[in-house]
């Protein structure tokens, strides 16, 4: 996999520190201790999220900030393998849920419970973990005994959570908005045939509406985020090459993983969500100004433009 150079943290660190400062000032004005701060990070697969969150975690945790930071991926909320198989069997005509990925394939309550425990500084909190290499790349949740523990006795509790993932921050649309996007995609598919690069126009409307409805459950986590960073690819088609690079690295390191064709089919299952919800992210997912940072990156993953929303 090509080396990813971090040119994003220089934009993100000042933004996040400013948001944390405002967060603490708000609670101090009420004579209260501020609860831990939650940061959301969205980016298509392979855009450089892992590299960025590593830098953010190290920077926030060390002097002069000294803010114990937990990095948590929405991927670690994926359903256990058996539950994912059951979901797929319950929706046999819906290709979007035949493998992990789309909203509806996560256990949202597991995430909201984790957020609640950290927000209240509960001790000895177990952090869910998912093994993407299990079942030849289909994945499975790790046994709870293998999960990490944060807020251990005698340690400073977590003060910042970085919640990252490809669909973090997605907001459900109305059924009418989804249908309008779907109809436009269908017309484009009819006009271009196999030259059509998207996936939305190849689907049944009911499949898309199912995922959109389940996405509403994710709002509880999204609304708790005090700051949001969106790594926005100039062209979402980049995700295919970026995801192939990730899987090649996994095969090299673990000796198992998906084939090139399997990866493309896998990304196909995600891609309709990019077509539906990316516009929402670009406009901003919160009514308040200043809570979101958008970094536009090119094929080389380098930042080209920065917008504060």
PDB file of C-alpha atoms in Angstrom:
ATOM      1  CA  UNK A   1       0.000   0.000   0.000  1.00  0.00           C
ATOM      2  CA  UNK A   2       1.302   3.449  -0.908  1.00  0.00           C
ATOM      3  CA  UNK A   3       2.548   5.453   2.060  1.00  0.00           C
ATOM      4  CA  UNK A   4       0.027   8.015   3.280  1.00  0.00           C
ATOM      5  CA  UNK A   5       1.622  11.310   4.245  1.00  0.00           C
ATOM      6  CA  UNK A   6      -0.216  13.166   7.001  1.00  0.00           C
ATOM      7  CA  UNK A   7      -1.032  16.656   5.759  1.00  0.00           C
ATOM      8  CA  UNK A   8      -4.413  16.747   7.521  1.00  0.00           C
ATOM      9  CA  UNK A   9      -3.599  17.020  11.225  1.00  0.00           C
ATOM     10  CA  UNK A  10      -2.226  20.538  10.780  1.00  0.00           C
ATOM     11  CA  UNK A  11      -5.781  21.580   9.922  1.00  0.00           C
ATOM     12  CA  UNK A  12      -7.590  19.275  12.343  1.00  0.00           C
ATOM     13  CA  UNK A  13      -5.663  19.810  15.589  1.00  0.00           C
ATOM     14  CA  UNK A  14      -6.335  23.584  15.924  1.00  0.00           C
ATOM     15  CA  UNK A  15      -9.977  23.022  14.947  1.00  0.00           C
ATOM     16  CA  UNK A  16     -10.491  20.279  17.550  1.00  0.00           C
ATOM     17  CA  UNK A  17      -8.644  22.132  20.328  1.00  0.00           C
ATOM     18  CA  UNK A  18     -10.785  25.206  19.665  1.00  0.00           C
ATOM     19  CA  UNK A  19     -13.954  23.117  19.890  1.00  0.00           C
ATOM     20  CA  UNK A  20     -12.785  21.465  23.130  1.00  0.00           C
ATOM     21  CA  UNK A  21     -11.983  24.872  24.618  1.00  0.00           C
ATOM     22  CA  UNK A  22     -15.472  26.169  23.789  1.00  0.00           C
ATOM     23  CA  UNK A  23     -16.979  22.956  25.166  1.00  0.00           C
ATOM     24  CA  UNK A  24     -15.179  23.381  28.495  1.00  0.00           C
ATOM     25  CA  UNK A  25     -15.925  27.091  28.711  1.00  0.00           C
ATOM     26  CA  UNK A  26     -19.627  26.402  28.265  1.00  0.00           C
ATOM     27  CA  UNK A  27     -19.723  23.977  31.191  1.00  0.00           C
ATOM     28  CA  UNK A  28     -17.462  26.185  33.329  1.00  0.00           C
ATOM     29  CA  UNK A  29     -19.923  29.069  32.877  1.00  0.00           C
ATOM     30  CA  UNK A  30     -22.524  26.819  34.515  1.00  0.00           C
ATOM     31  CA  UNK A  31     -20.163  25.828  37.319  1.00  0.00           C
ATOM     32  CA  UNK A  32     -19.979  22.252  35.997  1.00  0.00           C
ATOM     33  CA  UNK A  33     -17.218  19.883  34.945  1.00  0.00           C
ATOM     34  CA  UNK A  34     -17.271  19.320  31.202  1.00  0.00           C
ATOM     35  CA  UNK A  35     -17.902  15.723  30.121  1.00  0.00           C
ATOM     36  CA  UNK A  36     -15.502  14.018  27.696  1.00  0.00           C
ATOM     37  CA  UNK A  37     -15.488  15.467  24.183  1.00  0.00           C
ATOM     38  CA  UNK A  38     -16.511  13.428  21.130  1.00  0.00           C
ATOM     39  CA  UNK A  39     -15.033  14.017  17.663  1.00  0.00           C
ATOM     40  CA  UNK A  40     -16.434  12.413  14.521  1.00  0.00           C
ATOM     41  CA  UNK A  41     -14.239  11.607  11.523  1.00  0.00           C
ATOM     42  CA  UNK A  42     -15.674  10.558   8.164  1.00  0.00           C
ATOM     43  CA  UNK A  43     -13.832   9.555   5.015  1.00  0.00           C
ATOM     44  CA  UNK A  44     -14.271   7.015   2.239  1.00  0.00           C
ATOM     45  CA  UNK A  45     -12.346   3.796   2.733  1.00  0.00           C
ATOM     46  CA  UNK A  46      -8.625   4.271   2.222  1.00  0.00           C
ATOM     47  CA  UNK A  47      -8.705   8.093   2.362  1.00  0.00           C
ATOM     48  CA  UNK A  48      -6.198   8.221   5.220  1.00  0.00           C
ATOM     49  CA  UNK A  49      -8.390   8.137   8.322  1.00  0.00           C
ATOM     50  CA  UNK A  50      -6.157   5.693  10.198  1.00  0.00           C
ATOM     51  CA  UNK A  51      -3.031   7.768   9.617  1.00  0.00           C
ATOM     52  CA  UNK A  52      -4.847  10.911  10.722  1.00  0.00           C
ATOM     53  CA  UNK A  53      -6.415   9.488  13.882  1.00  0.00           C
ATOM     54  CA  UNK A  54      -3.049   8.077  14.976  1.00  0.00           C
ATOM     55  CA  UNK A  55      -1.539  11.555  14.822  1.00  0.00           C
ATOM     56  CA  UNK A  56      -4.564  13.172  16.478  1.00  0.00           C
ATOM     57  CA  UNK A  57      -4.549  10.662  19.318  1.00  0.00           C
ATOM     58  CA  UNK A  58      -0.836  11.089  19.968  1.00  0.00           C
ATOM     59  CA  UNK A  59      -1.064  14.900  19.813  1.00  0.00           C
ATOM     60  CA  UNK A  60      -4.094  15.251  22.073  1.00  0.00           C
ATOM     61  CA  UNK A  61      -2.817  12.707  24.605  1.00  0.00           C
ATOM     62  CA  UNK A  62       0.590  14.327  25.059  1.00  0.00           C
ATOM     63  CA  UNK A  63       1.804  17.697  26.384  1.00  0.00           C
ATOM     64  CA  UNK A  64       0.703  20.416  26.327  1.00  0.00           C
ATOM     65  CA  UNK A  65      -2.843  19.098  25.902  1.00  0.00           C
ATOM     66  CA  UNK A  66      -2.628  15.958  28.081  1.00  0.00           C
ATOM     67  CA  UNK A  67      -6.071  14.733  27.061  1.00  0.00           C
ATOM     68  CA  UNK A  68      -6.340  10.927  27.273  1.00  0.00           C
ATOM     69  CA  UNK A  69      -7.810   9.999  23.887  1.00  0.00           C
ATOM     70  CA  UNK A  70      -9.667   6.916  22.695  1.00  0.00           C
ATOM     71  CA  UNK A  71      -9.875   6.141  18.985  1.00  0.00           C
ATOM     72  CA  UNK A  72     -12.957   4.104  18.195  1.00  0.00           C
ATOM     73  CA  UNK A  73     -14.100   2.905  14.764  1.00  0.00           C
ATOM     74  CA  UNK A  74     -17.694   2.408  13.711  1.00  0.00           C
ATOM     75  CA  UNK A  75     -16.367  -0.779  12.089  1.00  0.00           C
ATOM     76  CA  UNK A  76     -16.050  -2.241  15.580  1.00  0.00           C
ATOM     77  CA  UNK A  77     -19.837  -2.047  15.876  1.00  0.00           C
ATOM     78  CA  UNK A  78     -20.447  -4.429  12.973  1.00  0.00           C
ATOM     79  CA  UNK A  79     -22.827  -7.261  13.748  1.00  0.00           C
ATOM     80  CA  UNK A  80     -21.314 -10.606  14.714  1.00  0.00           C
ATOM     81  CA  UNK A  81     -20.967 -12.933  11.726  1.00  0.00           C
ATOM     82  CA  UNK A  82     -24.017 -15.028  12.607  1.00  0.00           C
ATOM     83  CA  UNK A  83     -26.233 -11.953  13.018  1.00  0.00           C
ATOM     84  CA  UNK A  84     -24.976 -10.520   9.730  1.00  0.00           C
ATOM     85  CA  UNK A  85     -25.853 -13.781   8.013  1.00  0.00           C
ATOM     86  CA  UNK A  86     -29.320 -13.645   9.561  1.00  0.00           C
ATOM     87  CA  UNK A  87     -29.834 -10.065   8.347  1.00  0.00           C
ATOM     88  CA  UNK A  88     -28.761 -11.051   4.841  1.00  0.00           C
ATOM     89  CA  UNK A  89     -31.144 -14.019   4.864  1.00  0.00           C
ATOM     90  CA  UNK A  90     -34.023 -11.812   6.045  1.00  0.00           C
ATOM     91  CA  UNK A  91     -33.463  -9.460   3.079  1.00  0.00           C
ATOM     92  CA  UNK A  92     -32.474 -11.855   0.257  1.00  0.00           C
ATOM     93  CA  UNK A  93     -33.379  -9.394  -2.509  1.00  0.00           C
ATOM     94  CA  UNK A  94     -31.431  -6.521  -0.952  1.00  0.00           C
ATOM     95  CA  UNK A  95     -27.771  -6.610  -2.100  1.00  0.00           C
ATOM     96  CA  UNK A  96     -26.879  -3.790   0.311  1.00  0.00           C
ATOM     97  CA  UNK A  97     -27.111  -6.026   3.375  1.00  0.00           C
ATOM     98  CA  UNK A  98     -25.555  -9.210   2.027  1.00  0.00           C
ATOM     99  CA  UNK A  99     -22.295  -8.320   3.795  1.00  0.00           C
ATOM    100  CA  UNK A 100     -21.136  -5.861   6.432  1.00  0.00           C
ATOM    101  CA  UNK A 101     -20.994  -2.205   5.499  1.00  0.00           C
ATOM    102  CA  UNK A 102     -24.213  -0.295   5.110  1.00  0.00           C
ATOM    103  CA  UNK A 103     -26.180   1.236   7.979  1.00  0.00           C
ATOM    104  CA  UNK A 104     -28.251  -1.627   9.449  1.00  0.00           C
ATOM    105  CA  UNK A 105     -25.181  -3.887   9.653  1.00  0.00           C
ATOM    106  CA  UNK A 106     -23.971  -2.253  12.890  1.00  0.00           C
ATOM    107  CA  UNK A 107     -25.197  -2.818  16.438  1.00  0.00           C
ATOM    108  CA  UNK A 108     -26.003   0.799  17.243  1.00  0.00           C
ATOM    109  CA  UNK A 109     -26.917   0.146  20.883  1.00  0.00           C
ATOM    110  CA  UNK A 110     -23.411  -1.172  21.491  1.00  0.00           C
ATOM    111  CA  UNK A 111     -22.122   2.216  20.345  1.00  0.00           C
ATOM    112  CA  UNK A 112     -24.585   4.341  22.309  1.00  0.00           C
ATOM    113  CA  UNK A 113     -23.864   2.308  25.444  1.00  0.00           C
ATOM    114  CA  UNK A 114     -20.119   2.885  24.967  1.00  0.00           C
ATOM    115  CA  UNK A 115     -20.654   6.619  24.429  1.00  0.00           C
ATOM    116  CA  UNK A 116     -22.801   6.809  27.561  1.00  0.00           C
ATOM    117  CA  UNK A 117     -20.254   4.956  29.681  1.00  0.00           C
ATOM    118  CA  UNK A 118     -17.397   7.203  28.571  1.00  0.00           C
ATOM    119  CA  UNK A 119     -19.475  10.384  28.884  1.00  0.00           C
ATOM    120  CA  UNK A 120     -20.198   9.518  32.509  1.00  0.00           C
ATOM    121  CA  UNK A 121     -16.556   8.493  33.116  1.00  0.00           C
ATOM    122  CA  UNK A 122     -17.607   5.008  34.140  1.00  0.00           C
ATOM    123  CA  UNK A 123     -14.579   2.912  35.239  1.00  0.00           C
ATOM    124  CA  UNK A 124     -13.248  -0.143  33.391  1.00  0.00           C
ATOM    125  CA  UNK A 125     -15.195   0.308  30.150  1.00  0.00           C
ATOM    126  CA  UNK A 126     -14.823  -2.492  27.598  1.00  0.00           C
ATOM    127  CA  UNK A 127     -14.340  -1.265  24.026  1.00  0.00           C
ATOM    128  CA  UNK A 128     -15.821  -3.494  21.268  1.00  0.00           C
ATOM    129  CA  UNK A 129     -13.480  -4.887  18.623  1.00  0.00           C
ATOM    130  CA  UNK A 130     -14.063  -6.455  15.196  1.00  0.00           C
ATOM    131  CA  UNK A 131     -11.800  -8.761  13.173  1.00  0.00           C
ATOM    132  CA  UNK A 132     -12.203  -7.990   9.452  1.00  0.00           C
ATOM    133  CA  UNK A 133     -10.011 -10.911   8.411  1.00  0.00           C
ATOM    134  CA  UNK A 134     -12.253 -13.579   9.986  1.00  0.00           C
ATOM    135  CA  UNK A 135     -14.266 -15.875   7.702  1.00  0.00           C
ATOM    136  CA  UNK A 136     -11.965 -15.114   4.733  1.00  0.00           C
ATOM    137  CA  UNK A 137     -12.580 -11.392   4.951  1.00  0.00           C
ATOM    138  CA  UNK A 138     -16.301 -11.504   5.769  1.00  0.00           C
ATOM    139  CA  UNK A 139     -15.370 -10.547   9.345  1.00  0.00           C
ATOM    140  CA  UNK A 140     -16.663 -11.252  12.846  1.00  0.00           C
ATOM    141  CA  UNK A 141     -16.778  -9.528  16.215  1.00  0.00           C
ATOM    142  CA  UNK A 142     -13.962 -10.547  18.537  1.00  0.00           C
ATOM    143  CA  UNK A 143     -14.864 -12.291  21.810  1.00  0.00           C
ATOM    144  CA  UNK A 144     -15.418  -9.793  24.629  1.00  0.00           C
ATOM    145  CA  UNK A 145     -12.425 -11.202  26.471  1.00  0.00           C
ATOM    146  CA  UNK A 146     -10.213  -9.786  23.690  1.00  0.00           C
ATOM    147  CA  UNK A 147     -11.655  -6.261  23.888  1.00  0.00           C
ATOM    148  CA  UNK A 148      -9.496  -3.465  25.295  1.00  0.00           C
ATOM    149  CA  UNK A 149     -10.459  -1.669  28.503  1.00  0.00           C
ATOM    150  CA  UNK A 150     -10.386   2.082  29.017  1.00  0.00           C
ATOM    151  CA  UNK A 151     -10.839   4.126  32.208  1.00  0.00           C
ATOM    152  CA  UNK A 152      -8.960   1.493  34.173  1.00  0.00           C
ATOM    153  CA  UNK A 153      -8.678   1.955  37.913  1.00  0.00           C
ATOM    154  CA  UNK A 154      -5.744   4.221  38.700  1.00  0.00           C
ATOM    155  CA  UNK A 155      -5.609   5.716  35.179  1.00  0.00           C
ATOM    156  CA  UNK A 156      -6.875   9.096  34.020  1.00  0.00           C
ATOM    157  CA  UNK A 157     -10.247   8.616  32.316  1.00  0.00           C
ATOM    158  CA  UNK A 158     -10.755   9.251  28.618  1.00  0.00           C
ATOM    159  CA  UNK A 159     -11.300  12.950  27.870  1.00  0.00           C
ATOM    160  CA  UNK A 160     -11.556  12.774  24.068  1.00  0.00           C
ATOM    161  CA  UNK A 161     -13.133  10.130  21.841  1.00  0.00           C
ATOM    162  CA  UNK A 162     -12.337  10.099  18.116  1.00  0.00           C
ATOM    163  CA  UNK A 163     -15.163   8.173  16.460  1.00  0.00           C
ATOM    164  CA  UNK A 164     -14.104   7.337  12.912  1.00  0.00           C
ATOM    165  CA  UNK A 165     -15.593   5.477  10.000  1.00  0.00           C
ATOM    166  CA  UNK A 166     -16.788   5.580   6.428  1.00  0.00           C
ATOM    167  CA  UNK A 167     -20.407   6.377   7.346  1.00  0.00           C
ATOM    168  CA  UNK A 168     -19.897   8.327  10.597  1.00  0.00           C
ATOM    169  CA  UNK A 169     -22.038  11.456  10.372  1.00  0.00           C
ATOM    170  CA  UNK A 170     -24.395  10.225   7.672  1.00  0.00           C
ATOM    171  CA  UNK A 171     -27.886  11.649   8.199  1.00  0.00           C
ATOM    172  CA  UNK A 172     -31.027   9.927   6.911  1.00  0.00           C
ATOM    173  CA  UNK A 173     -33.037  11.763   4.256  1.00  0.00           C
ATOM    174  CA  UNK A 174     -36.780  11.838   3.803  1.00  0.00           C
ATOM    175  CA  UNK A 175     -38.229   9.032   1.693  1.00  0.00           C
ATOM    176  CA  UNK A 176     -39.026  11.626  -0.982  1.00  0.00           C
ATOM    177  CA  UNK A 177     -35.432  12.846  -1.131  1.00  0.00           C
ATOM    178  CA  UNK A 178     -34.111   9.291  -1.402  1.00  0.00           C
ATOM    179  CA  UNK A 179     -36.591   8.474  -4.154  1.00  0.00           C
ATOM    180  CA  UNK A 180     -35.625  11.603  -6.117  1.00  0.00           C
ATOM    181  CA  UNK A 181     -31.922  10.685  -5.972  1.00  0.00           C
ATOM    182  CA  UNK A 182     -32.724   7.090  -6.920  1.00  0.00           C
ATOM    183  CA  UNK A 183     -34.873   8.125  -9.923  1.00  0.00           C
ATOM    184  CA  UNK A 184     -32.121  10.417 -11.207  1.00  0.00           C
ATOM    185  CA  UNK A 185     -29.603   7.573 -10.894  1.00  0.00           C
ATOM    186  CA  UNK A 186     -31.900   5.145 -12.702  1.00  0.00           C
ATOM    187  CA  UNK A 187     -32.279   7.595 -15.587  1.00  0.00           C
ATOM    188  CA  UNK A 188     -28.508   8.012 -15.772  1.00  0.00           C
ATOM    189  CA  UNK A 189     -28.056   4.238 -15.797  1.00  0.00           C
ATOM    190  CA  UNK A 190     -30.567   3.909 -18.635  1.00  0.00           C
ATOM    191  CA  UNK A 191     -28.769   6.607 -20.624  1.00  0.00           C
ATOM    192  CA  UNK A 192     -25.205   5.368 -20.087  1.00  0.00           C
ATOM    193  CA  UNK A 193     -25.683   1.617 -19.787  1.00  0.00           C
ATOM    194  CA  UNK A 194     -22.485  -0.122 -18.735  1.00  0.00           C
ATOM    195  CA  UNK A 195     -20.641   3.212 -18.888  1.00  0.00           C
ATOM    196  CA  UNK A 196     -22.598   4.215 -15.773  1.00  0.00           C
ATOM    197  CA  UNK A 197     -20.102   4.311 -12.907  1.00  0.00           C
ATOM    198  CA  UNK A 198     -22.568   4.506 -10.026  1.00  0.00           C
ATOM    199  CA  UNK A 199     -24.423   1.757  -8.187  1.00  0.00           C
ATOM    200  CA  UNK A 200     -27.575   3.489  -6.970  1.00  0.00           C
ATOM    201  CA  UNK A 201     -29.347   3.250 -10.330  1.00  0.00           C
ATOM    202  CA  UNK A 202     -28.884  -0.525 -10.381  1.00  0.00           C
ATOM    203  CA  UNK A 203     -30.834  -1.060  -7.157  1.00  0.00           C
ATOM    204  CA  UNK A 204     -34.479  -1.405  -6.217  1.00  0.00           C
ATOM    205  CA  UNK A 205     -35.894   1.584  -4.363  1.00  0.00           C
ATOM    206  CA  UNK A 206     -37.057  -0.560  -1.447  1.00  0.00           C
ATOM    207  CA  UNK A 207     -33.496  -1.727  -0.820  1.00  0.00           C
ATOM    208  CA  UNK A 208     -32.276   1.855  -0.506  1.00  0.00           C
ATOM    209  CA  UNK A 209     -35.216   2.931   1.648  1.00  0.00           C
ATOM    210  CA  UNK A 210     -34.541   0.059   4.068  1.00  0.00           C
ATOM    211  CA  UNK A 211     -31.005   1.303   4.732  1.00  0.00           C
ATOM    212  CA  UNK A 212     -32.124   4.940   4.953  1.00  0.00           C
ATOM    213  CA  UNK A 213     -34.721   4.062   7.582  1.00  0.00           C
ATOM    214  CA  UNK A 214     -32.214   2.150   9.682  1.00  0.00           C
ATOM    215  CA  UNK A 215     -29.774   5.063   9.447  1.00  0.00           C
ATOM    216  CA  UNK A 216     -32.112   7.117  11.656  1.00  0.00           C
ATOM    217  CA  UNK A 217     -30.963   4.978  14.608  1.00  0.00           C
ATOM    218  CA  UNK A 218     -27.432   6.392  14.219  1.00  0.00           C
ATOM    219  CA  UNK A 219     -28.510   9.973  14.991  1.00  0.00           C
ATOM    220  CA  UNK A 220     -28.050   9.467  18.726  1.00  0.00           C
ATOM    221  CA  UNK A 221     -24.311   8.985  18.225  1.00  0.00           C
ATOM    222  CA  UNK A 222     -23.987  11.663  15.534  1.00  0.00           C
ATOM    223  CA  UNK A 223     -25.692  14.304  17.656  1.00  0.00           C
ATOM    224  CA  UNK A 224     -23.274  13.676  20.547  1.00  0.00           C
ATOM    225  CA  UNK A 225     -20.270  14.667  18.442  1.00  0.00           C
ATOM    226  CA  UNK A 226     -18.944  18.080  19.428  1.00  0.00           C
ATOM    227  CA  UNK A 227     -16.730  18.364  16.349  1.00  0.00           C
ATOM    228  CA  UNK A 228     -16.857  16.649  12.966  1.00  0.00           C
ATOM    229  CA  UNK A 229     -14.144  16.223  10.318  1.00  0.00           C
ATOM    230  CA  UNK A 230     -15.038  15.120   6.786  1.00  0.00           C
ATOM    231  CA  UNK A 231     -12.229  13.878   4.527  1.00  0.00           C
ATOM    232  CA  UNK A 232     -13.949  14.403   1.185  1.00  0.00           C
ATOM    233  CA  UNK A 233     -12.531  12.733  -1.932  1.00  0.00           C
ATOM    234  CA  UNK A 234     -12.697  14.895  -5.060  1.00  0.00           C
ATOM    235  CA  UNK A 235     -14.055  11.822  -6.816  1.00  0.00           C
ATOM    236  CA  UNK A 236     -15.667   9.052  -4.755  1.00  0.00           C
ATOM    237  CA  UNK A 237     -14.578   6.552  -7.422  1.00  0.00           C
ATOM    238  CA  UNK A 238     -11.113   6.763  -5.822  1.00  0.00           C
ATOM    239  CA  UNK A 239     -12.449   4.429  -3.131  1.00  0.00           C
ATOM    240  CA  UNK A 240     -12.054   1.404  -5.415  1.00  0.00           C
ATOM    241  CA  UNK A 241      -8.288   1.841  -5.818  1.00  0.00           C
ATOM    242  CA  UNK A 242      -7.811   2.883  -2.190  1.00  0.00           C
ATOM    243  CA  UNK A 243      -9.721  -0.149  -0.889  1.00  0.00           C
ATOM    244  CA  UNK A 244      -7.734  -2.501  -3.145  1.00  0.00           C
ATOM    245  CA  UNK A 245      -4.533  -1.123  -1.615  1.00  0.00           C
ATOM    246  CA  UNK A 246      -5.864  -1.736   1.905  1.00  0.00           C
ATOM    247  CA  UNK A 247      -6.819  -5.337   1.159  1.00  0.00           C
ATOM    248  CA  UNK A 248      -3.492  -6.048  -0.506  1.00  0.00           C
ATOM    249  CA  UNK A 249      -1.771  -4.863   2.670  1.00  0.00           C
ATOM    250  CA  UNK A 250      -3.999  -7.113   4.786  1.00  0.00           C
ATOM    251  CA  UNK A 251      -3.256 -10.143   2.590  1.00  0.00           C
ATOM    252  CA  UNK A 252       0.467  -9.403   2.868  1.00  0.00           C
ATOM    253  CA  UNK A 253       0.402  -9.044   6.654  1.00  0.00           C
ATOM    254  CA  UNK A 254      -2.129 -11.728   7.632  1.00  0.00           C
ATOM    255  CA  UNK A 255      -2.006 -14.117   4.701  1.00  0.00           C
ATOM    256  CA  UNK A 256      -5.760 -13.928   4.235  1.00  0.00           C
ATOM    257  CA  UNK A 257      -8.262 -11.512   2.792  1.00  0.00           C
ATOM    258  CA  UNK A 258     -10.499 -10.796  -0.177  1.00  0.00           C
ATOM    259  CA  UNK A 259      -9.526 -11.145  -3.842  1.00  0.00           C
ATOM    260  CA  UNK A 260      -9.539  -8.168  -6.230  1.00  0.00           C
ATOM    261  CA  UNK A 261     -12.973  -9.136  -7.537  1.00  0.00           C
ATOM    262  CA  UNK A 262     -14.317  -9.621  -4.009  1.00  0.00           C
ATOM    263  CA  UNK A 263     -13.043  -6.181  -2.992  1.00  0.00           C
ATOM    264  CA  UNK A 264     -14.776  -4.525  -5.953  1.00  0.00           C
ATOM    265  CA  UNK A 265     -18.016  -6.323  -5.111  1.00  0.00           C
ATOM    266  CA  UNK A 266     -17.547  -5.321  -1.485  1.00  0.00           C
ATOM    267  CA  UNK A 267     -17.122  -1.629  -2.349  1.00  0.00           C
ATOM    268  CA  UNK A 268     -20.117  -1.854  -4.677  1.00  0.00           C
ATOM    269  CA  UNK A 269     -22.178  -2.568  -1.573  1.00  0.00           C
ATOM    270  CA  UNK A 270     -21.006   0.668   0.057  1.00  0.00           C
ATOM    271  CA  UNK A 271     -21.044   2.923  -2.958  1.00  0.00           C
ATOM    272  CA  UNK A 272     -24.778   3.765  -3.126  1.00  0.00           C
ATOM    273  CA  UNK A 273     -24.497   5.385   0.304  1.00  0.00           C
ATOM    274  CA  UNK A 274     -21.766   7.693  -0.980  1.00  0.00           C
ATOM    275  CA  UNK A 275     -24.086   8.671  -3.830  1.00  0.00           C
ATOM    276  CA  UNK A 276     -26.951   9.428  -1.450  1.00  0.00           C
ATOM    277  CA  UNK A 277     -25.305  10.958   1.628  1.00  0.00           C
ATOM    278  CA  UNK A 278     -22.079  12.679   0.503  1.00  0.00           C
ATOM    279  CA  UNK A 279     -23.999  15.794  -0.526  1.00  0.00           C
ATOM    280  CA  UNK A 280     -25.448  15.985   2.986  1.00  0.00           C
ATOM    281  CA  UNK A 281     -21.952  15.897   4.503  1.00  0.00           C
ATOM    282  CA  UNK A 282     -20.695  18.570   2.113  1.00  0.00           C
ATOM    283  CA  UNK A 283     -23.464  20.953   3.124  1.00  0.00           C
ATOM    284  CA  UNK A 284     -22.877  20.328   6.847  1.00  0.00           C
ATOM    285  CA  UNK A 285     -24.674  17.970   9.201  1.00  0.00           C
ATOM    286  CA  UNK A 286     -25.302  20.411  12.074  1.00  0.00           C
ATOM    287  CA  UNK A 287     -27.462  23.540  12.240  1.00  0.00           C
ATOM    288  CA  UNK A 288     -24.746  25.433  14.137  1.00  0.00           C
ATOM    289  CA  UNK A 289     -21.823  26.951  12.236  1.00  0.00           C
ATOM    290  CA  UNK A 290     -18.229  26.082  13.122  1.00  0.00           C
ATOM    291  CA  UNK A 291     -18.767  22.515  14.260  1.00  0.00           C
ATOM    292  CA  UNK A 292     -17.583  20.800  11.064  1.00  0.00           C
ATOM    293  CA  UNK A 293     -14.341  20.789   9.055  1.00  0.00           C
ATOM    294  CA  UNK A 294     -14.251  19.559   5.446  1.00  0.00           C
ATOM    295  CA  UNK A 295     -10.940  18.551   3.877  1.00  0.00           C
ATOM    296  CA  UNK A 296     -11.075  17.920   0.131  1.00  0.00           C
ATOM    297  CA  UNK A 297      -8.390  15.455  -1.051  1.00  0.00           C
ATOM    298  CA  UNK A 298      -7.162  14.362  -4.452  1.00  0.00           C
ATOM    299  CA  UNK A 299      -6.272  10.901  -5.748  1.00  0.00           C
ATOM    300  CA  UNK A 300      -2.959  11.096  -3.854  1.00  0.00           C
ATOM    301  CA  UNK A 301      -4.957  11.723  -0.622  1.00  0.00           C
ATOM    302  CA  UNK A 302      -3.351  15.162  -0.263  1.00  0.00           C
ATOM    303  CA  UNK A 303      -5.463  18.075   0.979  1.00  0.00           C
ATOM    304  CA  UNK A 304      -6.492  20.483  -1.785  1.00  0.00           C
ATOM    305  CA  UNK A 305      -9.115  22.614  -0.049  1.00  0.00           C
ATOM    306  CA  UNK A 306     -10.308  23.232   3.507  1.00  0.00           C
ATOM    307  CA  UNK A 307     -13.775  24.457   4.499  1.00  0.00           C
ATOM    308  CA  UNK A 308     -15.172  25.223   7.936  1.00  0.00           C
ATOM    309  CA  UNK A 309     -18.931  24.675   8.062  1.00  0.00           C
TER     310      UNK A 309
END
